[in-house]
mmCIF file with all atom_site columns, C-alpha atoms and ligand atoms in Angstrom:
data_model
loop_
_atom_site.group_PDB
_atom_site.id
_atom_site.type_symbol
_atom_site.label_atom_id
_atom_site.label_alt_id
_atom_site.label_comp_id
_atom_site.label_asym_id
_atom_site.label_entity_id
_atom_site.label_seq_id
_atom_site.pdbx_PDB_ins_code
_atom_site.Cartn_x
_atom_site.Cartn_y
_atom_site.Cartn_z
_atom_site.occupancy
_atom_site.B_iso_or_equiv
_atom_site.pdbx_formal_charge
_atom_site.auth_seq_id
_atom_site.auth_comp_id
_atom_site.auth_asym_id
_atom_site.auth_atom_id
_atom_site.pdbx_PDB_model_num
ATOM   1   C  CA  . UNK A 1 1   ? 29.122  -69.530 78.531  1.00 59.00 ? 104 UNK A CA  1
ATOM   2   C  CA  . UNK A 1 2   ? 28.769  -70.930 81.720  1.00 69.00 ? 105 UNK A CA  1
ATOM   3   C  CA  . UNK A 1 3   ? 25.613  -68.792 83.426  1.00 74.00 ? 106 UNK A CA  1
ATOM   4   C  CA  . UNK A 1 4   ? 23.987  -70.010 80.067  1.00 79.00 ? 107 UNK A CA  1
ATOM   5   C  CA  . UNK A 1 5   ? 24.598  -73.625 80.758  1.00 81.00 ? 108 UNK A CA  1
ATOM   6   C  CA  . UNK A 1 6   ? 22.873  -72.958 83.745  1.00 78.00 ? 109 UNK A CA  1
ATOM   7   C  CA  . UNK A 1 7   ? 19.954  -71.382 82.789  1.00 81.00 ? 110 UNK A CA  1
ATOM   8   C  CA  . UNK A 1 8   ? 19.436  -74.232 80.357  1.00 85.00 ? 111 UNK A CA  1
ATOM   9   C  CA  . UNK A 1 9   ? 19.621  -76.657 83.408  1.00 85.00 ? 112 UNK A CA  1
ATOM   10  C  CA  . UNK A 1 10  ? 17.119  -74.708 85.429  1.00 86.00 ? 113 UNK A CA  1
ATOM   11  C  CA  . UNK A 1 11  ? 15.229  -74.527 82.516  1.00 91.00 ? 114 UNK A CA  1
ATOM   12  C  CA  . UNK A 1 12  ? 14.958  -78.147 81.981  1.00 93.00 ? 115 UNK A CA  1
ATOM   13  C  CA  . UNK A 1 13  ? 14.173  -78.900 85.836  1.00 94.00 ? 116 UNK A CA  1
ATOM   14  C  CA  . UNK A 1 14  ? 11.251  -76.091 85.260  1.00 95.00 ? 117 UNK A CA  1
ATOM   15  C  CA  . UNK A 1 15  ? 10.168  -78.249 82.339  1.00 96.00 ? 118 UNK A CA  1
ATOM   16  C  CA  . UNK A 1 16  ? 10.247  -81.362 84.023  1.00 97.00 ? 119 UNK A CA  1
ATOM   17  C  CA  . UNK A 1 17  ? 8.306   -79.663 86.612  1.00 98.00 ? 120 UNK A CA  1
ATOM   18  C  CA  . UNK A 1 18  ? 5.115   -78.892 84.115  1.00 98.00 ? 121 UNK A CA  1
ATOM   19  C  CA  . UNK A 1 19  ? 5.515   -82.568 83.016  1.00 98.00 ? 122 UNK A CA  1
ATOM   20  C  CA  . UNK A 1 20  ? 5.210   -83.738 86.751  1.00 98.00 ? 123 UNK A CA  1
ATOM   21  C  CA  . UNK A 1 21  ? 2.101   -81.735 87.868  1.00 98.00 ? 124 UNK A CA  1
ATOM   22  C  CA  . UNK A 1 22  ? 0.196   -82.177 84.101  1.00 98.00 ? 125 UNK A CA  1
ATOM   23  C  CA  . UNK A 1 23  ? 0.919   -85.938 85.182  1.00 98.00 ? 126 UNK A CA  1
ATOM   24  C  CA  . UNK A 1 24  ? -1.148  -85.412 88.593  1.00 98.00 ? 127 UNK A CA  1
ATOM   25  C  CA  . UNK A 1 25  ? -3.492  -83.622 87.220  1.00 97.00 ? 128 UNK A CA  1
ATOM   26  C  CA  . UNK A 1 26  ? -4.263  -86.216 84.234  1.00 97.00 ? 129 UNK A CA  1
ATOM   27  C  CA  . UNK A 1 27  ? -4.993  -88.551 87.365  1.00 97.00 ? 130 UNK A CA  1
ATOM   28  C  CA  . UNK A 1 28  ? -6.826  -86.114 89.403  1.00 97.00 ? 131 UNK A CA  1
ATOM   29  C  CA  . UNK A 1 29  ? -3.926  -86.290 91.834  1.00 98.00 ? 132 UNK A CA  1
ATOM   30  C  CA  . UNK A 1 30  ? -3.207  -83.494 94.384  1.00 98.00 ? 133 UNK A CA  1
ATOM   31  C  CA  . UNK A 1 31  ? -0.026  -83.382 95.542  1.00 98.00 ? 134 UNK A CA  1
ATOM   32  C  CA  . UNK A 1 32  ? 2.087   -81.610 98.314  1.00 98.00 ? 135 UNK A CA  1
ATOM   33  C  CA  . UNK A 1 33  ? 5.790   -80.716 98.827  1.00 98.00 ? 136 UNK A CA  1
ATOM   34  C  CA  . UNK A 1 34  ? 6.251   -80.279 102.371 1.00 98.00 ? 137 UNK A CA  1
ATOM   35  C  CA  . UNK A 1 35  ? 9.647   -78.780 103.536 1.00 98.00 ? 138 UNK A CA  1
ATOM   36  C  CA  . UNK A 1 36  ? 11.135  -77.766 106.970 1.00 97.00 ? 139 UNK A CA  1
ATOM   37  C  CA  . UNK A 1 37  ? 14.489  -78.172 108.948 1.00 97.00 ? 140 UNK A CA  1
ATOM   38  C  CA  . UNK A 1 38  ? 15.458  -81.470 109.879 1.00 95.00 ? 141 UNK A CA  1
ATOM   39  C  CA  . UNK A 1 39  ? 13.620  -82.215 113.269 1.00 94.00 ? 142 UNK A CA  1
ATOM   40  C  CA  . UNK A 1 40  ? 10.525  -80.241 112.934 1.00 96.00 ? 143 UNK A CA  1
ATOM   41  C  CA  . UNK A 1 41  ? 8.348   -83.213 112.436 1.00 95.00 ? 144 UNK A CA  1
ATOM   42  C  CA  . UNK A 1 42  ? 7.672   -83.641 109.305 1.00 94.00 ? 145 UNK A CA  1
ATOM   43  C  CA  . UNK A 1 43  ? 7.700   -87.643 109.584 1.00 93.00 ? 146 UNK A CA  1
ATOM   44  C  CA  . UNK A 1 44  ? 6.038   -88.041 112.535 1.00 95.00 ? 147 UNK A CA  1
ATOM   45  C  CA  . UNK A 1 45  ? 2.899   -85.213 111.184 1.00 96.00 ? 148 UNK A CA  1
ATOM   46  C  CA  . UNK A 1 46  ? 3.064   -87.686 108.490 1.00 96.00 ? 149 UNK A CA  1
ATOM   47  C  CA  . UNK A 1 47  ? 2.953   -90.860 110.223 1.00 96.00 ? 150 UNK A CA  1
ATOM   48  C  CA  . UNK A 1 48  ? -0.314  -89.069 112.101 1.00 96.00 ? 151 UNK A CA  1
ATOM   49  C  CA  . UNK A 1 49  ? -1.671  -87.850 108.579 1.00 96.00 ? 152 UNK A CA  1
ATOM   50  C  CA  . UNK A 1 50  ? -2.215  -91.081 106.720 1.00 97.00 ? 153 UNK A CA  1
ATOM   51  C  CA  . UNK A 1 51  ? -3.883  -92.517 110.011 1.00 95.00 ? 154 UNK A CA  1
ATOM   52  C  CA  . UNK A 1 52  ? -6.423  -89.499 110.202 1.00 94.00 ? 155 UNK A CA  1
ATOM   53  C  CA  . UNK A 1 53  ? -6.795  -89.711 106.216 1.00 95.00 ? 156 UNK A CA  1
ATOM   54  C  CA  . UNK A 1 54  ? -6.841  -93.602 105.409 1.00 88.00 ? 157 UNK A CA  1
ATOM   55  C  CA  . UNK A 1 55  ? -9.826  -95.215 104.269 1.00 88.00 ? 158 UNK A CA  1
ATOM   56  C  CA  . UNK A 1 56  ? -10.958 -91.667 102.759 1.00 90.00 ? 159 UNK A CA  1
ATOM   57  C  CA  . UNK A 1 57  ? -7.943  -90.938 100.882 1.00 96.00 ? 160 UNK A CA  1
ATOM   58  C  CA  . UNK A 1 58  ? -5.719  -92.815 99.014  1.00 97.00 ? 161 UNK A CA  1
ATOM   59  C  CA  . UNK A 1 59  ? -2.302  -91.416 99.561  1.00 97.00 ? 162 UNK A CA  1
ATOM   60  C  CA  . UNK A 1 60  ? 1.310   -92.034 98.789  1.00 98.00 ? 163 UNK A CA  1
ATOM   61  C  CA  . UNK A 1 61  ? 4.406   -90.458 99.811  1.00 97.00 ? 164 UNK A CA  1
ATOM   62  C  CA  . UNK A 1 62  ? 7.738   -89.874 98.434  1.00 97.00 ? 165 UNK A CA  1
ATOM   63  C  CA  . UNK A 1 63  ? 10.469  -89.419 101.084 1.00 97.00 ? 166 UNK A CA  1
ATOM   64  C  CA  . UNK A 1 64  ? 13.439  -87.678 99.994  1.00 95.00 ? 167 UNK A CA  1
ATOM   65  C  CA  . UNK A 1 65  ? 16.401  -88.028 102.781 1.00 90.00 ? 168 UNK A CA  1
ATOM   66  C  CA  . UNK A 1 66  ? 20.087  -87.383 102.616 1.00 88.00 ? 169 UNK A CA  1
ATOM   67  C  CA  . UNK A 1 67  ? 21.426  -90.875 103.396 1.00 85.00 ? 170 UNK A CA  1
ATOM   68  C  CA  . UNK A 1 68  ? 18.790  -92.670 104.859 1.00 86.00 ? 171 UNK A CA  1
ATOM   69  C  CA  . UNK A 1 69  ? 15.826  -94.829 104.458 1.00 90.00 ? 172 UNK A CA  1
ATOM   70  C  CA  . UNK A 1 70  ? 14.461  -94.591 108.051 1.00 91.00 ? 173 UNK A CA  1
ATOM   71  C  CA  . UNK A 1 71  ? 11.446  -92.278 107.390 1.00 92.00 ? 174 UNK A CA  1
ATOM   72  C  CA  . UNK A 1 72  ? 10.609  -93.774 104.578 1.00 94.00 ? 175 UNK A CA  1
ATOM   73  C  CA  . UNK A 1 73  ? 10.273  -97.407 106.648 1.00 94.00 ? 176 UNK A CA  1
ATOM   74  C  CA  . UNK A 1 74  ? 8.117   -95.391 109.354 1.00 95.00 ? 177 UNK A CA  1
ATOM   75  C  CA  . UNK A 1 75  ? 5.645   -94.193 106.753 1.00 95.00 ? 178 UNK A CA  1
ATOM   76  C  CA  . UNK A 1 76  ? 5.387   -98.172 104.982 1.00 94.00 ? 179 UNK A CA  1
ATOM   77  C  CA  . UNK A 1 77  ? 4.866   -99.313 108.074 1.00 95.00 ? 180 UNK A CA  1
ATOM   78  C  CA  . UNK A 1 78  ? 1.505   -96.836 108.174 1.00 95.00 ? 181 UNK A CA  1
ATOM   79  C  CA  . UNK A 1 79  ? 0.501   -99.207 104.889 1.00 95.00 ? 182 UNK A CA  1
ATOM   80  C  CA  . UNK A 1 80  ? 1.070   -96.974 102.214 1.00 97.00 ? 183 UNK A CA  1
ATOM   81  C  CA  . UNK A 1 81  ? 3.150   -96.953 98.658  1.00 97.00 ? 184 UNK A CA  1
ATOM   82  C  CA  . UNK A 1 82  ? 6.013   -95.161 99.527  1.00 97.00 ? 185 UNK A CA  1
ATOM   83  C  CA  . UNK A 1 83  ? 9.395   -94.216 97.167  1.00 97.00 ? 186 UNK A CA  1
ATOM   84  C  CA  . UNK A 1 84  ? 12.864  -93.352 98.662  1.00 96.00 ? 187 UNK A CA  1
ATOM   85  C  CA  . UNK A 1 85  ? 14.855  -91.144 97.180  1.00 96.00 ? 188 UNK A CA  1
ATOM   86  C  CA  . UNK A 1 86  ? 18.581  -90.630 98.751  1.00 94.00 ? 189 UNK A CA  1
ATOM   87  C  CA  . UNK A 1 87  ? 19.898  -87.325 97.460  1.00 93.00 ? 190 UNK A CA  1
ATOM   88  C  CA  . UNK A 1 88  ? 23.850  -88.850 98.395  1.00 90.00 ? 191 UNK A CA  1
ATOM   89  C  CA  . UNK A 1 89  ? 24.102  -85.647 100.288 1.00 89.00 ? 192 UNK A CA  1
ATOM   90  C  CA  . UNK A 1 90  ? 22.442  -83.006 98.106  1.00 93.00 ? 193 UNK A CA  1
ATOM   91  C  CA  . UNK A 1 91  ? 20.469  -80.638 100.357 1.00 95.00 ? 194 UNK A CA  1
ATOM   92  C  CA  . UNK A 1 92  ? 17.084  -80.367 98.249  1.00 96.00 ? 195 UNK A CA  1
ATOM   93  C  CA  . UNK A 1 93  ? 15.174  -82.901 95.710  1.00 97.00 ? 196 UNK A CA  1
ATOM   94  C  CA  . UNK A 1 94  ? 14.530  -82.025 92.581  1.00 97.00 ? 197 UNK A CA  1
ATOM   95  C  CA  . UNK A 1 95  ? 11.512  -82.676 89.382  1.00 98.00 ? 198 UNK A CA  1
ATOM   96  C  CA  . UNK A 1 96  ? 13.857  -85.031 87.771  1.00 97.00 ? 199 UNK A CA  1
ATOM   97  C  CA  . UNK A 1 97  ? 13.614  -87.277 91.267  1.00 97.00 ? 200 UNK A CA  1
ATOM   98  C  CA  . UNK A 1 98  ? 10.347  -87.189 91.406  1.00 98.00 ? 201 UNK A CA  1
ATOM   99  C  CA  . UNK A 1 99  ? 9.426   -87.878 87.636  1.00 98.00 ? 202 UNK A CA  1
ATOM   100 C  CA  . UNK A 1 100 ? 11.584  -91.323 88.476  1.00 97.00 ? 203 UNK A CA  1
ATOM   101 C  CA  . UNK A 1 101 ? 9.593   -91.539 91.593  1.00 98.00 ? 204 UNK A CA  1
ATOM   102 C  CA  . UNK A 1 102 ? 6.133   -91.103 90.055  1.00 98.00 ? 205 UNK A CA  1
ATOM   103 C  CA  . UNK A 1 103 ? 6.972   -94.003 87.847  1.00 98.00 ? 206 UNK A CA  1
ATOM   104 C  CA  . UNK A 1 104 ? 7.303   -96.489 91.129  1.00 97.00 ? 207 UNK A CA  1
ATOM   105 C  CA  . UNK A 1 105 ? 2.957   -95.766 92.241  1.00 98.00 ? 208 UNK A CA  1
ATOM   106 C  CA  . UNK A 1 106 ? -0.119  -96.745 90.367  1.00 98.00 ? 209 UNK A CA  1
ATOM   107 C  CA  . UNK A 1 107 ? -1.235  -92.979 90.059  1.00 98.00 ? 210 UNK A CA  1
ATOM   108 C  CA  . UNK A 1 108 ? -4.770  -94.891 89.419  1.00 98.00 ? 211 UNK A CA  1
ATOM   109 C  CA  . UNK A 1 109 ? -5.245  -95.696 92.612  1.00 97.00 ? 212 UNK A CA  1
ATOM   110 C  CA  . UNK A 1 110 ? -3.877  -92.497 94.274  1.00 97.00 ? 213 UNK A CA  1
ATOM   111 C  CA  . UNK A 1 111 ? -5.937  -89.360 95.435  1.00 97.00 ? 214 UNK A CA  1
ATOM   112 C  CA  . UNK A 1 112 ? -2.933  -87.552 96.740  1.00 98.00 ? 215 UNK A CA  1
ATOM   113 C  CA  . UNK A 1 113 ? 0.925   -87.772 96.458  1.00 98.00 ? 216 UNK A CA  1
ATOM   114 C  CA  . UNK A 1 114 ? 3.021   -86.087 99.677  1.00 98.00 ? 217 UNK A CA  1
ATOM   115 C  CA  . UNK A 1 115 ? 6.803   -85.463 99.332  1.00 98.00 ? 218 UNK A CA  1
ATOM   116 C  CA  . UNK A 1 116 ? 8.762   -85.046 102.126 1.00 97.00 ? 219 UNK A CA  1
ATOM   117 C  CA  . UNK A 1 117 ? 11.790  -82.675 101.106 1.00 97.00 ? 220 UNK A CA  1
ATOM   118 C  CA  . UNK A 1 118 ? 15.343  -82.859 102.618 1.00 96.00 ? 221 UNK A CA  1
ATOM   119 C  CA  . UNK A 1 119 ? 15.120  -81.057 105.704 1.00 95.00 ? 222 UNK A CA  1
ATOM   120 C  CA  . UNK A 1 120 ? 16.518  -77.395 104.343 1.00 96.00 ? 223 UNK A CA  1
ATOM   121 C  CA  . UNK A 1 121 ? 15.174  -74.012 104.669 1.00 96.00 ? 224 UNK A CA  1
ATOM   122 C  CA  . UNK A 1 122 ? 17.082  -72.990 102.084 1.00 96.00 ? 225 UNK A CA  1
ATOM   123 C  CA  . UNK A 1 123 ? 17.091  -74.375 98.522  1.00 93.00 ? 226 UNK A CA  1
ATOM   124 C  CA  . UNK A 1 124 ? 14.126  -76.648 98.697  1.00 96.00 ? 227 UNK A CA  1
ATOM   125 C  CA  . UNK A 1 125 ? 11.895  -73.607 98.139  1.00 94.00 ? 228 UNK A CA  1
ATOM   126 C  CA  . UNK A 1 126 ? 13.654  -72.558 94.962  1.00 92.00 ? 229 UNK A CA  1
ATOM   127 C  CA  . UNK A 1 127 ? 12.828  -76.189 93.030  1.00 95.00 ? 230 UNK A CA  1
ATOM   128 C  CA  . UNK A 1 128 ? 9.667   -76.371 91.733  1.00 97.00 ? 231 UNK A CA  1
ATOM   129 C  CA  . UNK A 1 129 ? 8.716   -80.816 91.947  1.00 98.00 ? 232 UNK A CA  1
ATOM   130 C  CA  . UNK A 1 130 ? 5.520   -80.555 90.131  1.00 98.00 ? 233 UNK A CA  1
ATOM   131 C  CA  . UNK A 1 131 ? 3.574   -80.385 93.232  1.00 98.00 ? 234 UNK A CA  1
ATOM   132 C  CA  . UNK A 1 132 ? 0.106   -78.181 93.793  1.00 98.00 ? 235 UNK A CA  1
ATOM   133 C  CA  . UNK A 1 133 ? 0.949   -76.551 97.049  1.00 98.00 ? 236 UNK A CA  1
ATOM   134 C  CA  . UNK A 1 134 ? 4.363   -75.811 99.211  1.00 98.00 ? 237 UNK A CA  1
ATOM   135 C  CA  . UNK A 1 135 ? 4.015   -76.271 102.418 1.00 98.00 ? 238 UNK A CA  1
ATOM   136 C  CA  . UNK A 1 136 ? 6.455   -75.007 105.254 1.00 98.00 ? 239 UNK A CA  1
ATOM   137 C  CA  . UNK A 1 137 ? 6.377   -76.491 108.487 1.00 98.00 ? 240 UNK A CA  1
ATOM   138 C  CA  . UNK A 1 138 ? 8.002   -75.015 111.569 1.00 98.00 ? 241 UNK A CA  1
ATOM   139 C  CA  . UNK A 1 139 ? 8.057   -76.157 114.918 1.00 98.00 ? 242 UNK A CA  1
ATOM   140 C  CA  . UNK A 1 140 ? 8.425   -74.635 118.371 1.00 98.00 ? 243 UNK A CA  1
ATOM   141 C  CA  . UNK A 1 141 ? 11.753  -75.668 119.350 1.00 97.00 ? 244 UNK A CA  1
ATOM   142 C  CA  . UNK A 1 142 ? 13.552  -74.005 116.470 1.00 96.00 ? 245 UNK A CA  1
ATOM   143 C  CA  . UNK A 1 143 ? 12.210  -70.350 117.681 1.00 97.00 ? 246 UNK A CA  1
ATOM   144 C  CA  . UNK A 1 144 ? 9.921   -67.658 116.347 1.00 98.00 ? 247 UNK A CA  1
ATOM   145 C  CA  . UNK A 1 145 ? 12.765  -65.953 114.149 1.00 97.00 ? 248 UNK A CA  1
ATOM   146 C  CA  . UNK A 1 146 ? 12.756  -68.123 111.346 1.00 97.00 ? 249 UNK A CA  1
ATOM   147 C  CA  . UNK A 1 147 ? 10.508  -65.948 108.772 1.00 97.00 ? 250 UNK A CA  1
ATOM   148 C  CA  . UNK A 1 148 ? 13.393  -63.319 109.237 1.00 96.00 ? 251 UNK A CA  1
ATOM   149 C  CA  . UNK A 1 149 ? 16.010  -65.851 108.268 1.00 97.00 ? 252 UNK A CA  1
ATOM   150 C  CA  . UNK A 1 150 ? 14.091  -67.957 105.768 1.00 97.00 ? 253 UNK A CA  1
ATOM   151 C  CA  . UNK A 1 151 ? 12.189  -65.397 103.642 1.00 97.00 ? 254 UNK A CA  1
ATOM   152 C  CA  . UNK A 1 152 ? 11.898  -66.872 100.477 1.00 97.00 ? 255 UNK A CA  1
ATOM   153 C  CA  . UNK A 1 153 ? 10.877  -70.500 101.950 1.00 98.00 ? 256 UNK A CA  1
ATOM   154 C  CA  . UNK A 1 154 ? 7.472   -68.066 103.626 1.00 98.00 ? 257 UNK A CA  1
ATOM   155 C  CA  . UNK A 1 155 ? 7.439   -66.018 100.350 1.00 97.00 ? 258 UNK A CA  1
ATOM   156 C  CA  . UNK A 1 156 ? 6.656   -69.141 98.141  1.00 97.00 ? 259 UNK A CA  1
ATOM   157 C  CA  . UNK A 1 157 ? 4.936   -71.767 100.426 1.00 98.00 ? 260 UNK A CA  1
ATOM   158 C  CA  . UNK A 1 158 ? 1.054   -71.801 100.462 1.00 98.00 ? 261 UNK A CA  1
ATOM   159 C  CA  . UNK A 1 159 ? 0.556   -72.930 104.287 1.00 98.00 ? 262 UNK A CA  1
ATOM   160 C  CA  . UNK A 1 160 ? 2.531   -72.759 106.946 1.00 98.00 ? 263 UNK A CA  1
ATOM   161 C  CA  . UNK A 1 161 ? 2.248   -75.381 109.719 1.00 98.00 ? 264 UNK A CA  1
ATOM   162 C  CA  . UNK A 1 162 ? 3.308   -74.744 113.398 1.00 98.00 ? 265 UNK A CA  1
ATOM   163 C  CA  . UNK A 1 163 ? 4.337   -77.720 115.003 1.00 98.00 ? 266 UNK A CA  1
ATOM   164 C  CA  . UNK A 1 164 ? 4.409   -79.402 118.200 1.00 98.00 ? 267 UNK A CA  1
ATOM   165 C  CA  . UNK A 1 165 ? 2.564   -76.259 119.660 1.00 98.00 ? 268 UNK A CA  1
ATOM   166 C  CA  . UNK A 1 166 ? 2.600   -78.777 122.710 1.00 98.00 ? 269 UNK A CA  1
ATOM   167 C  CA  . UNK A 1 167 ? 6.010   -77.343 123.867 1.00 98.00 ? 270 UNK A CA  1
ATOM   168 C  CA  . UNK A 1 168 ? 4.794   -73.601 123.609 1.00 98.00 ? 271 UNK A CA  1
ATOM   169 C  CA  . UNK A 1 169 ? 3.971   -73.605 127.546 1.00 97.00 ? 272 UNK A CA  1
ATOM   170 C  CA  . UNK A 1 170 ? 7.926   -74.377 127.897 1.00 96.00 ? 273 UNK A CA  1
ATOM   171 C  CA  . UNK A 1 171 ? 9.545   -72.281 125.372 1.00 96.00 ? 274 UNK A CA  1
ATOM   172 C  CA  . UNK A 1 172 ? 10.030  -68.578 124.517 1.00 96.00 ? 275 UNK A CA  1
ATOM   173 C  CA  . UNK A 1 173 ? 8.600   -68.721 121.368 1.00 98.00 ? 276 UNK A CA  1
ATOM   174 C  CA  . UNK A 1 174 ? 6.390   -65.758 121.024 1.00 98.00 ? 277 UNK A CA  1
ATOM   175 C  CA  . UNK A 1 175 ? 3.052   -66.974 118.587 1.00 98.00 ? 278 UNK A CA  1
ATOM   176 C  CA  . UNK A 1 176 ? 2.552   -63.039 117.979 1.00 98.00 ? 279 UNK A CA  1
ATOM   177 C  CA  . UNK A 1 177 ? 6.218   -61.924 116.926 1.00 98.00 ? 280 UNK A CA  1
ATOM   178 C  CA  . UNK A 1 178 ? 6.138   -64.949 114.838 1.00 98.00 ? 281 UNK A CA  1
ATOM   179 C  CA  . UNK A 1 179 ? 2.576   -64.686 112.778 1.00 97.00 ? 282 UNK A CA  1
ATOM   180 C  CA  . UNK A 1 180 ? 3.524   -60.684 112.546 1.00 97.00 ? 283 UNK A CA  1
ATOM   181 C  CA  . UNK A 1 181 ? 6.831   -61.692 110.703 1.00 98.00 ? 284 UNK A CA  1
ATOM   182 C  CA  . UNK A 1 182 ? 4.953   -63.938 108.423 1.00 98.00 ? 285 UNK A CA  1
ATOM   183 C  CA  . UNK A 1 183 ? 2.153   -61.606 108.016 1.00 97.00 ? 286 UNK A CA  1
ATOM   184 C  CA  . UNK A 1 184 ? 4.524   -58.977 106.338 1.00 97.00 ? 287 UNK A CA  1
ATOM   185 C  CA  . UNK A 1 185 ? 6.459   -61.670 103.966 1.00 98.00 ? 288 UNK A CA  1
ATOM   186 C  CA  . UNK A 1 186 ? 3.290   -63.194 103.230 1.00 98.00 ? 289 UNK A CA  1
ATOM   187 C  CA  . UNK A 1 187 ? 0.490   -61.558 103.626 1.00 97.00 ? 290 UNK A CA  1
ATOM   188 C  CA  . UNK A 1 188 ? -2.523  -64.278 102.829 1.00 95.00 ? 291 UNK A CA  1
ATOM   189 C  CA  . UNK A 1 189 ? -0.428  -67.322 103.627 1.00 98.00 ? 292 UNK A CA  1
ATOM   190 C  CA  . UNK A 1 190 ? -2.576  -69.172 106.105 1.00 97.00 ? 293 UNK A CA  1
ATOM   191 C  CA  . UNK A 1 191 ? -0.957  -71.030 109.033 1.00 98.00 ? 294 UNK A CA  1
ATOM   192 C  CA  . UNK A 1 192 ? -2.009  -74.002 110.830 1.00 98.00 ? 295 UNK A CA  1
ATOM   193 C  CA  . UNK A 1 193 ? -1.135  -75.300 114.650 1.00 98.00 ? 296 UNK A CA  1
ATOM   194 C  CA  . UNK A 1 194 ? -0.652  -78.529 115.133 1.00 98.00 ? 297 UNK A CA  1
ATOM   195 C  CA  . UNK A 1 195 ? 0.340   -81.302 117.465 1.00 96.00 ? 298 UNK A CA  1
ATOM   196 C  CA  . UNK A 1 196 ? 1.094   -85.078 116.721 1.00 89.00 ? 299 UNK A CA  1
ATOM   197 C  CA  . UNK A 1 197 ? 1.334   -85.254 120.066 1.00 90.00 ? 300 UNK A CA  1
ATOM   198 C  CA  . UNK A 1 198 ? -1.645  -84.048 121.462 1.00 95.00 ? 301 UNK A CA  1
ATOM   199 C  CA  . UNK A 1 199 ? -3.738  -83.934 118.340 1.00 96.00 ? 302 UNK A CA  1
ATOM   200 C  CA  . UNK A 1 200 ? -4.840  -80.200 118.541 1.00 97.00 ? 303 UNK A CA  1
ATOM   201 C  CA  . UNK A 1 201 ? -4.817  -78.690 114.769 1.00 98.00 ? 304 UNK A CA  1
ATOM   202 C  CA  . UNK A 1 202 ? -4.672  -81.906 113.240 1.00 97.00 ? 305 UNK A CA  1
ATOM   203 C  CA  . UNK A 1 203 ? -9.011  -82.549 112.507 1.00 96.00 ? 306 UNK A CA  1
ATOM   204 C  CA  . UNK A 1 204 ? -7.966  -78.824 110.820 1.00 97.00 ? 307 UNK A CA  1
ATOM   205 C  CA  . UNK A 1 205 ? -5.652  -80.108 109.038 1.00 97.00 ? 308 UNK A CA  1
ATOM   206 C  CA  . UNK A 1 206 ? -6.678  -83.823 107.247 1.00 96.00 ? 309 UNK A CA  1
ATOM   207 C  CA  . UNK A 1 207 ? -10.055 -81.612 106.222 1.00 96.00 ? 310 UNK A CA  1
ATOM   208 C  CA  . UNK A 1 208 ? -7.656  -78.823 104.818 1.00 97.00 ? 311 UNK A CA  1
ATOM   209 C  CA  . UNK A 1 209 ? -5.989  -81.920 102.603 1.00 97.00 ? 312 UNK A CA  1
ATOM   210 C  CA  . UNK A 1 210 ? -9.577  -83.549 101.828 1.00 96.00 ? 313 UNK A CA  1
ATOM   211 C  CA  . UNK A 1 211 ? -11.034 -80.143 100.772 1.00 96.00 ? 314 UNK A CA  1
ATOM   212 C  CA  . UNK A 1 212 ? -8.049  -80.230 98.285  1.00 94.00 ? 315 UNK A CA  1
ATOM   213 C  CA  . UNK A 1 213 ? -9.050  -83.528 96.611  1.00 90.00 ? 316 UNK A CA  1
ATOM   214 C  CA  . UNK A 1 214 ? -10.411 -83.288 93.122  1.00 67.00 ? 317 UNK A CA  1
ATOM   215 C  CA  . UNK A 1 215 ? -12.801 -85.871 92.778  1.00 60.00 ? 318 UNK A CA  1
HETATM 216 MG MG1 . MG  B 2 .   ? 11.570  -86.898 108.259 1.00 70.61 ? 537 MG  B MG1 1
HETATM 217 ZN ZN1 . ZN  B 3 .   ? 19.995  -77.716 97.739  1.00 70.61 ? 538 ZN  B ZN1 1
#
């Protein structure tokens, strides 16, 4: 029966899942699984991260990309282990990818692990890695209606980021419609503002990660 064949596979990613995150935690390890569209600035909030962070925190990232390696050069380039993993067009990454990608780091020597999902609103929020925390970041550019169109992505993330906040003085994005829309998917999910660009949010948010650190 097919539908039972699929079950079973869920299943096993759900498994694979538990294995991940009991992983982590065995090496006090928090980890992250930050999803958006493609273009909300993930990388770049990234890039800024790890500078704000290193020398406190020992971090590693796991890219996941479509075709690419480009992001994941940007964030080596910051000095940190990173792991690629090319999805050959699949729109989301999944616990088996990042069991094989937690195999690349010495999780010794690692305080926190950050994956970068495909850029997807959709799917991504559906897969549970193994991570501690979902985060959804949205930027400015995309619009304020995205809670509407996106439920589930709001219903199951644990912060949501607004990004490059910089460009609200030139765009009809309306802050109130937008934290109203969240407000009534998810009521206690708590949102940051940030901006690589000019910085504002982003003291908020290293200490947000460092708080999360199990030492
Ligand atoms: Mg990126
Ligand atoms: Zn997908």
């Amino acid at each position: 029966m097919e539908i039972k064949v699929i079950k079973n596979i869920m299943q096993k990613y759900q498994d694979l899942a538990q294995v991940n995150r009991s992983l982590l935690d065995s090496y006090n390890i928090f980890s992250i699984n930050i999803m958006s569209s493609p273009g909300a600035g993930k990388t770049t909030l990234l890039e800024e991260t790890i500078s704000l962070l290193s020398g406190d925190v020992k971090i590693a990232v796991i890219e996941g990309d479509l075709m690419t390696s480009r992001d994941a050069e940007r964030i080596g380039k910051k000095g940190v282990p990173v792991v690629q993993i090319n999805t050959q067009g699949g729109c989301h990454l999944d616990s088996s990818m990042i069991d094989s990608a937690l195999k690349q780091f010495n999780l010794a020597d690692l305080d926190i692990v950050i994956i970068e999902n495909v850029g997807n609103l959709i799917c991504p929020s559906t897969y549970d890695l193994g991570e501690h925390e979902k985060i959804v970041v949205i930027s400015v550019p995309e619009g304020d209606d995205k809670p509407g169109k996106y439920p589930v992505m709001f219903q199951e993330a644990d912060l949501c980021i607004l990004n490059k906040v910089d460009l609200l003085p030139y765009s009809n994005f309306n802050v109130d419609n937008f934290l109203q829309d969240v407000k009534k998917l998810n009521p206690d999910l708590e949102i940051i503002k940030t901006s690589a660009v000019t910085g504002e949010g982003m003291d908020y948010w290293g200490q947000w990660l460092k708080n999360k650190i199990k030492k």
